[in-house]
CSV table of C-alpha atoms in Angstrom, one decimal:
chain,number,residue,atom,x,y,z
A,1,UNK,CA,29.2,-241.0,52.3
A,2,UNK,CA,25.5,-240.7,53.2
A,3,UNK,CA,23.9,-237.3,53.9
A,4,UNK,CA,24.4,-237.2,57.7
A,5,UNK,CA,28.1,-238.2,57.3
A,6,UNK,CA,28.6,-235.7,54.5
A,7,UNK,CA,27.1,-232.8,56.6
A,8,UNK,CA,29.3,-233.8,59.5
A,9,UNK,CA,32.4,-234.0,57.4
A,10,UNK,CA,31.9,-230.5,55.8
A,11,UNK,CA,31.1,-228.9,59.2
A,12,UNK,CA,34.3,-230.5,60.7
A,13,UNK,CA,36.5,-229.3,57.8
A,14,UNK,CA,34.9,-225.8,58.0
A,15,UNK,CA,35.8,-225.6,61.7
A,16,UNK,CA,39.4,-226.5,60.8
A,17,UNK,CA,39.4,-223.6,58.2
A,18,UNK,CA,38.4,-221.2,61.0
A,19,UNK,CA,41.2,-222.5,63.2
A,20,UNK,CA,43.7,-222.0,60.4
A,21,UNK,CA,42.3,-218.5,59.9
A,22,UNK,CA,42.9,-217.5,63.5
A,23,UNK,CA,46.4,-219.0,63.5
A,24,UNK,CA,47.3,-217.4,60.2
A,25,UNK,CA,46.2,-214.1,61.5
A,26,UNK,CA,47.9,-214.2,64.9
A,27,UNK,CA,51.4,-215.1,63.8
A,28,UNK,CA,52.1,-212.1,61.6
A,29,UNK,CA,49.7,-209.7,63.5
A,30,UNK,CA,51.3,-210.1,66.9
A,31,UNK,CA,54.8,-210.1,65.4
A,32,UNK,CA,54.1,-206.8,63.7
A,33,UNK,CA,52.5,-205.2,66.8
A,34,UNK,CA,55.5,-206.3,68.9
A,35,UNK,CA,58.0,-205.1,66.3
A,36,UNK,CA,56.3,-201.7,66.2
A,37,UNK,CA,56.5,-201.6,70.1
A,38,UNK,CA,60.2,-202.3,70.0
A,39,UNK,CA,60.1,-205.9,71.3
A,40,UNK,CA,63.3,-207.7,70.4
A,41,UNK,CA,63.2,-210.3,67.7
A,42,UNK,CA,64.3,-213.1,70.1
A,43,UNK,CA,61.4,-212.3,72.5
A,44,UNK,CA,59.1,-212.0,69.6
A,45,UNK,CA,60.1,-215.4,68.4
A,46,UNK,CA,59.8,-216.9,71.9
A,47,UNK,CA,56.2,-215.5,72.1
A,48,UNK,CA,55.3,-217.4,68.9
A,49,UNK,CA,56.2,-220.7,70.6
A,50,UNK,CA,53.3,-220.2,73.1
A,51,UNK,CA,50.9,-221.9,70.7
A,52,UNK,CA,53.0,-225.0,70.4
A,53,UNK,CA,53.8,-225.2,74.1
A,54,UNK,CA,50.1,-225.2,74.7
A,55,UNK,CA,49.8,-228.2,72.4
A,56,UNK,CA,52.5,-230.1,74.1
A,57,UNK,CA,51.2,-229.3,77.6
A,58,UNK,CA,47.6,-230.4,76.8
A,59,UNK,CA,48.3,-233.4,74.6
A,60,UNK,CA,48.7,-236.1,77.4
A,61,UNK,CA,45.5,-234.9,79.1
A,62,UNK,CA,43.1,-234.9,76.1
A,63,UNK,CA,42.4,-238.5,75.4
A,64,UNK,CA,40.5,-239.3,78.6
A,65,UNK,CA,37.9,-236.5,78.1
A,66,UNK,CA,37.5,-237.5,74.5
A,67,UNK,CA,36.7,-241.1,75.4
A,68,UNK,CA,34.5,-240.1,78.3
A,69,UNK,CA,32.5,-237.3,76.7
A,70,UNK,CA,32.8,-237.9,73.0
A,71,UNK,CA,33.9,-235.8,70.0
A,72,UNK,CA,31.3,-233.0,70.1
A,73,UNK,CA,31.9,-231.6,73.6
A,74,UNK,CA,35.7,-231.6,73.1
A,75,UNK,CA,35.3,-229.6,69.8
A,76,UNK,CA,32.8,-227.2,71.5
A,77,UNK,CA,35.2,-226.5,74.4
A,78,UNK,CA,38.1,-226.1,72.0
A,79,UNK,CA,36.4,-223.5,69.7
A,80,UNK,CA,35.0,-221.6,72.7
A,81,UNK,CA,38.4,-221.4,74.3
A,82,UNK,CA,39.8,-220.0,71.1
A,83,UNK,CA,37.0,-217.5,70.6
A,84,UNK,CA,37.2,-216.2,74.2
A,85,UNK,CA,41.0,-215.9,74.1
A,86,UNK,CA,40.8,-213.9,70.9
A,87,UNK,CA,38.2,-211.5,72.4
A,88,UNK,CA,40.5,-210.9,75.4
A,89,UNK,CA,43.5,-209.6,73.4
A,90,UNK,CA,42.3,-206.0,73.3
A,91,UNK,CA,41.5,-206.0,77.1
A,92,UNK,CA,45.2,-205.6,78.2
A,93,UNK,CA,48.2,-205.2,75.9
A,94,UNK,CA,50.9,-207.0,77.9
A,95,UNK,CA,53.6,-209.4,76.6
A,96,UNK,CA,52.9,-212.1,79.2
A,97,UNK,CA,49.2,-211.7,79.2
A,98,UNK,CA,49.2,-212.2,75.5
A,99,UNK,CA,51.5,-215.2,75.9
A,100,UNK,CA,49.0,-216.8,78.2
A,101,UNK,CA,46.2,-216.1,75.7
A,102,UNK,CA,48.3,-217.6,73.0
A,103,UNK,CA,48.9,-220.7,75.2
A,104,UNK,CA,45.1,-221.0,75.7
A,105,UNK,CA,44.6,-220.7,71.9
A,106,UNK,CA,47.2,-223.5,71.4
A,107,UNK,CA,45.2,-225.7,73.8
A,108,UNK,CA,41.9,-224.9,72.2
A,109,UNK,CA,43.1,-225.3,68.7
A,110,UNK,CA,44.7,-228.7,69.6
A,111,UNK,CA,41.4,-229.8,71.2
A,112,UNK,CA,39.4,-229.1,68.1
A,113,UNK,CA,42.1,-230.5,65.7
A,114,UNK,CA,42.6,-233.6,67.8
A,115,UNK,CA,38.8,-234.3,68.0
A,116,UNK,CA,38.1,-233.5,64.3
A,117,UNK,CA,41.1,-235.5,63.0
A,118,UNK,CA,40.1,-238.5,65.1
A,119,UNK,CA,36.5,-238.3,64.1
A,120,UNK,CA,37.2,-238.0,60.4
A,121,UNK,CA,39.7,-240.9,60.4
A,122,UNK,CA,37.3,-243.0,62.4
A,123,UNK,CA,34.3,-242.7,60.1
A,124,UNK,CA,36.2,-242.5,56.8
A,125,UNK,CA,36.3,-245.6,54.6
A,126,UNK,CA,39.9,-246.9,54.2
A,127,UNK,CA,39.9,-246.1,50.4
A,128,UNK,CA,38.9,-242.5,51.2
A,129,UNK,CA,41.0,-241.6,54.2
A,130,UNK,CA,43.7,-239.9,52.1
A,131,UNK,CA,41.1,-237.9,50.2
A,132,UNK,CA,39.2,-236.8,53.4
A,133,UNK,CA,42.3,-235.9,55.3
A,134,UNK,CA,43.7,-234.0,52.3
A,135,UNK,CA,40.5,-231.9,52.2
A,136,UNK,CA,41.0,-231.4,56.0
A,137,UNK,CA,44.5,-230.1,55.2
A,138,UNK,CA,43.3,-228.1,52.3
A,139,UNK,CA,40.7,-226.2,54.4
A,140,UNK,CA,43.2,-225.5,57.1
A,141,UNK,CA,45.6,-224.2,54.5
A,142,UNK,CA,43.0,-221.9,52.9
A,143,UNK,CA,42.1,-220.5,56.4
A,144,UNK,CA,45.8,-220.0,57.3
A,145,UNK,CA,46.4,-218.2,54.0
A,146,UNK,CA,43.4,-215.9,54.5
A,147,UNK,CA,44.4,-215.0,58.1
A,148,UNK,CA,47.1,-212.4,57.2
A,149,UNK,CA,44.5,-210.4,55.2
A,150,UNK,CA,43.2,-209.2,58.6
A,151,UNK,CA,46.4,-207.4,59.4
A,152,UNK,CA,45.2,-204.3,57.4
A,153,UNK,CA,42.4,-203.8,59.9
A,154,UNK,CA,44.9,-202.7,62.5
A,155,UNK,CA,45.0,-199.3,60.7
A,156,UNK,CA,41.3,-198.9,61.6
A,157,UNK,CA,41.5,-200.2,65.2
A,158,UNK,CA,44.0,-202.5,66.9
A,159,UNK,CA,41.2,-204.5,68.5
A,160,UNK,CA,39.2,-205.0,65.3
A,161,UNK,CA,41.0,-208.1,63.8
A,162,UNK,CA,41.0,-209.9,67.2
A,163,UNK,CA,37.2,-209.2,67.7
A,164,UNK,CA,36.3,-210.2,64.2
A,165,UNK,CA,38.3,-213.4,64.4
A,166,UNK,CA,36.5,-214.2,67.7
A,167,UNK,CA,33.1,-213.5,66.2
A,168,UNK,CA,33.9,-215.9,63.2
A,169,UNK,CA,35.0,-218.6,65.7
A,170,UNK,CA,31.8,-218.2,67.7
A,171,UNK,CA,29.8,-218.6,64.4
A,172,UNK,CA,31.6,-221.8,63.7
A,173,UNK,CA,31.0,-222.9,67.3
A,174,UNK,CA,27.2,-222.6,66.7
A,175,UNK,CA,27.4,-225.0,63.7
A,176,UNK,CA,28.8,-227.8,65.9
A,177,UNK,CA,25.5,-228.0,67.8
A,178,UNK,CA,24.0,-229.4,64.7
A,179,UNK,CA,26.1,-232.6,65.0
A,180,UNK,CA,25.1,-235.7,66.9
A,181,UNK,CA,27.8,-236.7,69.4
A,182,UNK,CA,29.8,-240.0,69.0
A,183,UNK,CA,32.5,-241.7,71.0
A,184,UNK,CA,35.8,-243.3,69.9
A,185,UNK,CA,35.9,-247.0,69.6
A,186,UNK,CA,36.4,-248.6,73.0
A,187,UNK,CA,39.8,-249.6,74.2
A,188,UNK,CA,40.6,-252.2,76.9
A,189,UNK,CA,43.1,-249.9,78.6
A,190,UNK,CA,42.0,-247.4,81.2
A,191,UNK,CA,41.2,-243.8,80.2
A,192,UNK,CA,43.4,-242.4,82.9
A,193,UNK,CA,46.6,-240.4,82.3
A,194,UNK,CA,48.6,-243.6,82.7
A,195,UNK,CA,46.3,-245.4,80.3
A,196,UNK,CA,47.1,-242.7,77.7
A,197,UNK,CA,50.8,-243.1,78.3
A,198,UNK,CA,50.5,-246.8,77.8
A,199,UNK,CA,48.7,-246.2,74.5
A,200,UNK,CA,51.3,-243.7,73.5
A,201,UNK,CA,54.0,-246.4,73.9
A,202,UNK,CA,51.9,-248.8,71.9
A,203,UNK,CA,51.2,-246.3,69.1
A,204,UNK,CA,54.9,-245.3,68.9
A,205,UNK,CA,55.9,-248.9,68.7
A,206,UNK,CA,53.6,-249.6,65.8
A,207,UNK,CA,53.5,-246.3,63.8
A,208,UNK,CA,56.5,-244.1,64.8
A,209,UNK,CA,57.5,-243.8,61.1
A,210,UNK,CA,54.2,-242.0,60.4
A,211,UNK,CA,55.0,-239.2,62.8
A,212,UNK,CA,58.2,-238.2,60.9
A,213,UNK,CA,56.2,-236.4,58.1
A,214,UNK,CA,54.2,-234.2,60.6
A,215,UNK,CA,57.5,-233.4,62.5
A,216,UNK,CA,59.1,-232.5,59.1
A,217,UNK,CA,56.2,-230.3,58.1
A,218,UNK,CA,56.3,-228.4,61.5
A,219,UNK,CA,60.1,-228.0,61.2
A,220,UNK,CA,59.7,-226.8,57.6
A,221,UNK,CA,56.8,-224.4,58.1
A,222,UNK,CA,58.2,-222.8,61.2
A,223,UNK,CA,61.7,-222.5,59.7
A,224,UNK,CA,60.4,-220.8,56.6
A,225,UNK,CA,58.2,-218.4,58.4
A,226,UNK,CA,60.6,-217.7,61.3
A,227,UNK,CA,64.2,-218.0,60.0
A,228,UNK,CA,63.9,-217.4,56.2
A,229,UNK,CA,63.0,-213.7,56.5
A,230,UNK,CA,66.0,-213.1,58.7
A,231,UNK,CA,68.3,-215.1,56.4
A,232,UNK,CA,66.9,-213.3,53.4
A,233,UNK,CA,67.6,-209.8,54.8
A,234,UNK,CA,71.1,-210.8,55.8
A,235,UNK,CA,71.8,-212.4,52.4
A,236,UNK,CA,70.5,-209.4,50.5
A,237,UNK,CA,67.5,-211.2,49.1
A,238,UNK,CA,65.2,-208.4,50.2
A,239,UNK,CA,61.9,-208.1,52.0
A,240,UNK,CA,59.8,-207.7,48.8
A,241,UNK,CA,61.1,-211.1,47.6
A,242,UNK,CA,60.2,-212.7,51.0
A,243,UNK,CA,56.6,-211.3,50.6
A,244,UNK,CA,56.5,-213.1,47.2
A,245,UNK,CA,58.2,-216.4,48.1
A,246,UNK,CA,56.4,-217.5,51.2
A,247,UNK,CA,52.9,-217.2,49.6
A,248,UNK,CA,54.3,-219.2,46.6
A,249,UNK,CA,55.0,-222.1,49.0
A,250,UNK,CA,51.6,-221.9,50.6
A,251,UNK,CA,49.8,-221.8,47.2
A,252,UNK,CA,51.7,-224.8,46.1
A,253,UNK,CA,50.7,-226.7,49.2
A,254,UNK,CA,47.0,-225.8,48.8
A,255,UNK,CA,46.9,-226.8,45.1
A,256,UNK,CA,48.5,-230.3,45.7
A,257,UNK,CA,46.6,-231.3,48.9
A,258,UNK,CA,43.7,-233.1,47.3
A,259,UNK,CA,45.5,-234.6,44.3
A,260,UNK,CA,48.2,-236.1,46.5
A,261,UNK,CA,45.7,-237.3,49.0
A,262,UNK,CA,43.7,-239.1,46.3
A,263,UNK,CA,47.0,-240.4,44.8
A,264,UNK,CA,48.0,-241.8,48.2
A,265,UNK,CA,44.7,-243.8,48.4
A,266,UNK,CA,45.6,-245.5,45.1
A,267,UNK,CA,49.3,-245.9,45.3
A,268,UNK,CA,49.8,-246.2,49.1
A,269,UNK,CA,50.8,-243.5,51.6
A,270,UNK,CA,54.4,-244.7,52.1
A,271,UNK,CA,55.1,-244.7,48.3
A,272,UNK,CA,53.8,-241.1,47.9
A,273,UNK,CA,55.7,-239.9,51.0
A,274,UNK,CA,58.9,-241.4,49.7
A,275,UNK,CA,58.6,-239.6,46.4
A,276,UNK,CA,57.6,-236.2,47.9
A,277,UNK,CA,60.3,-236.2,50.6
A,278,UNK,CA,63.0,-237.1,48.1
A,279,UNK,CA,61.7,-234.4,45.7
A,280,UNK,CA,61.5,-231.9,48.5
A,281,UNK,CA,65.1,-232.6,49.3
A,282,UNK,CA,66.2,-232.0,45.7
A,283,UNK,CA,64.0,-228.8,45.5
A,284,UNK,CA,65.4,-227.2,48.6
A,285,UNK,CA,69.0,-228.2,47.6
A,286,UNK,CA,68.3,-226.4,44.3
A,287,UNK,CA,67.0,-223.4,46.2
A,288,UNK,CA,70.4,-223.3,48.0
A,289,UNK,CA,72.1,-223.2,44.6
A,290,UNK,CA,69.8,-220.6,43.1
A,291,UNK,CA,69.3,-218.2,46.0
A,292,UNK,CA,70.9,-215.4,44.1
A,293,UNK,CA,67.9,-215.5,41.6
A,294,UNK,CA,64.5,-214.4,42.8
A,295,UNK,CA,62.8,-216.2,39.9
A,296,UNK,CA,64.7,-219.4,40.6
A,297,UNK,CA,63.7,-219.2,44.3
A,298,UNK,CA,60.1,-218.5,43.3
A,299,UNK,CA,60.0,-221.7,41.2
A,300,UNK,CA,61.7,-223.7,44.0
A,301,UNK,CA,59.3,-222.4,46.7
A,302,UNK,CA,56.2,-223.2,44.6
A,303,UNK,CA,57.5,-226.7,43.7
A,304,UNK,CA,58.5,-227.3,47.3
A,305,UNK,CA,55.0,-226.3,48.5
A,306,UNK,CA,53.4,-228.6,45.9
A,307,UNK,CA,55.6,-231.5,46.9
A,308,UNK,CA,56.0,-231.3,50.7
A,309,UNK,CA,53.1,-229.0,51.6
A,310,UNK,CA,50.9,-232.1,52.2
A,311,UNK,CA,53.3,-234.1,54.4
A,312,UNK,CA,51.3,-233.4,57.6
A,313,UNK,CA,48.0,-234.7,56.2
A,314,UNK,CA,49.7,-237.6,54.5
A,315,UNK,CA,51.4,-238.5,57.8
A,316,UNK,CA,47.9,-238.5,59.5
A,317,UNK,CA,46.6,-240.8,56.8
A,318,UNK,CA,49.6,-243.1,57.1
A,319,UNK,CA,49.1,-243.3,60.8
A,320,UNK,CA,45.5,-244.2,60.3
A,321,UNK,CA,46.6,-247.0,57.9
A,322,UNK,CA,49.0,-248.5,60.6
A,323,UNK,CA,46.7,-248.4,63.7
A,324,UNK,CA,43.5,-250.0,64.7
A,325,UNK,CA,40.6,-247.6,65.3
A,326,UNK,CA,40.9,-248.0,69.1
A,327,UNK,CA,44.3,-246.4,69.0
A,328,UNK,CA,43.4,-243.5,66.6
A,329,UNK,CA,42.9,-240.9,69.4
A,330,UNK,CA,46.4,-241.5,70.8
A,331,UNK,CA,47.8,-241.6,67.2
A,332,UNK,CA,46.3,-238.3,66.3
A,333,UNK,CA,47.6,-236.8,69.6
A,334,UNK,CA,51.1,-238.0,68.7
A,335,UNK,CA,50.8,-236.5,65.2
A,336,UNK,CA,50.1,-233.1,66.9
A,337,UNK,CA,53.0,-233.6,69.4
A,338,UNK,CA,55.5,-234.4,66.7
A,339,UNK,CA,54.3,-231.4,64.7
A,340,UNK,CA,54.9,-229.2,67.7
A,341,UNK,CA,58.4,-230.7,68.3
A,342,UNK,CA,59.2,-229.8,64.7
A,343,UNK,CA,57.7,-226.3,65.0
A,344,UNK,CA,59.8,-225.6,68.1
A,345,UNK,CA,63.0,-227.2,67.0
A,346,UNK,CA,62.9,-225.9,63.4
A,347,UNK,CA,63.5,-222.2,64.2
A,348,UNK,CA,66.0,-223.0,66.9
A,349,UNK,CA,68.1,-225.2,64.6
A,350,UNK,CA,67.7,-222.8,61.7
A,351,UNK,CA,68.7,-219.9,63.9
A,352,UNK,CA,71.9,-221.7,65.0
A,353,UNK,CA,72.7,-222.5,61.4
A,354,UNK,CA,72.2,-218.9,60.2
A,355,UNK,CA,74.4,-217.7,63.1
A,356,UNK,CA,77.3,-220.2,62.9
A,357,UNK,CA,77.3,-221.8,59.5
A,358,UNK,CA,78.6,-218.9,57.5
A,359,UNK,CA,78.7,-219.4,53.7
A,360,UNK,CA,76.4,-222.4,53.9
A,361,UNK,CA,72.8,-221.9,52.6
A,362,UNK,CA,70.0,-222.0,55.1
A,363,UNK,CA,68.0,-224.1,52.7
A,364,UNK,CA,70.5,-227.0,53.2
A,365,UNK,CA,69.2,-227.3,56.8
A,366,UNK,CA,65.7,-228.1,55.5
A,367,UNK,CA,66.9,-230.3,52.6
A,368,UNK,CA,69.0,-232.4,55.1
A,369,UNK,CA,66.0,-232.8,57.4
A,370,UNK,CA,63.9,-234.1,54.4
A,371,UNK,CA,66.7,-236.4,53.3
A,372,UNK,CA,66.8,-238.0,56.8
A,373,UNK,CA,63.0,-238.6,56.7
A,374,UNK,CA,63.3,-240.0,53.2
A,375,UNK,CA,66.0,-242.5,54.4
A,376,UNK,CA,63.8,-243.5,57.3
A,377,UNK,CA,60.7,-244.1,55.1
A,378,UNK,CA,62.7,-246.2,52.6
A,379,UNK,CA,64.4,-248.2,55.4
A,380,UNK,CA,61.2,-249.1,57.4
A,381,UNK,CA,58.3,-251.1,55.9
A,382,UNK,CA,55.7,-251.7,58.6
A,383,UNK,CA,53.5,-254.8,58.3
A,384,UNK,CA,50.1,-253.0,58.2
A,385,UNK,CA,47.9,-256.2,58.6
A,386,UNK,CA,50.0,-257.3,61.6
A,387,UNK,CA,49.6,-253.8,63.2
A,388,UNK,CA,45.9,-253.7,62.6
A,389,UNK,CA,45.4,-257.0,64.4
A,390,UNK,CA,47.2,-255.8,67.5
A,391,UNK,CA,45.7,-253.6,70.1
């Protein structure tokens, strides 16, 4: 990459890290505040879906502004919406007011993710897409992992973590002004809502298989963070073990993002996804068998993070392989939509399994989902050259 492209790339992935930071802070911070205020666990869990509902509501409406105004304005509006929403949390402590703010953060986060993903996939050379998107995923993961460190600031002042996260987001917003605006490659269809729906149908027809890994990652991440603590307490695993196991998964995913991305450039996205989903299935099955051993679970969680912690970024890269550049905006939107579907359905299905499937390990729910994605990846072999020529 030449110098302007390199600067643009590192600014974009830094913005994604800030987004991960705000999300990683909000999930546990609001859950703890509500728990201390006596809000029920079900209402607490419902509140967490606000971010993903925001993504789903906004997704069909985002492509037209991106094509009309370009990447830079969409990113600027997205970050500004996140920063302002974070700053408003201390204004009024209300369940539904905070839900609306979370919804707004979901919309803003999706705007900046959608625009940055599409921009990176559009200017990246084919042989470097896996590497670049894996760095994108790595920076988001680092930010997400750093977010919970803000929780301790609540002891000083409840408003402090929200205001500090807002200030960091505004600092990232200022760096975007350094970038020169660009527009996505022109498409012959209209940029209206109906044009977006038409492109969605076309994208799904060509690249539906690439949306299963983002769905799977959303299902997995939300289930582990939302269901596993409840299952662990009921199974006698203990809160201390949960505090050790979840970071082990996150660390594994951070360490493997870049190596797996580079490997997928050399060996092919589909081949790497087949290996990691099968290995993830085996690892979570092993976790179900070893759940009485904290050491055994720790090893399984770390291996699982190393193997399937990159499925979202690999899915984006796979989608970019299958689609022409004119369909990348719609393709990136659908990656976000499927991730949201997974994030909403994971805790729901996991909760039903914990409640009704007595004597059956919660980990088998996740391993079954990964097995189904593995079977789909093995069964479907898209003709990339044919897809590239159609749009």
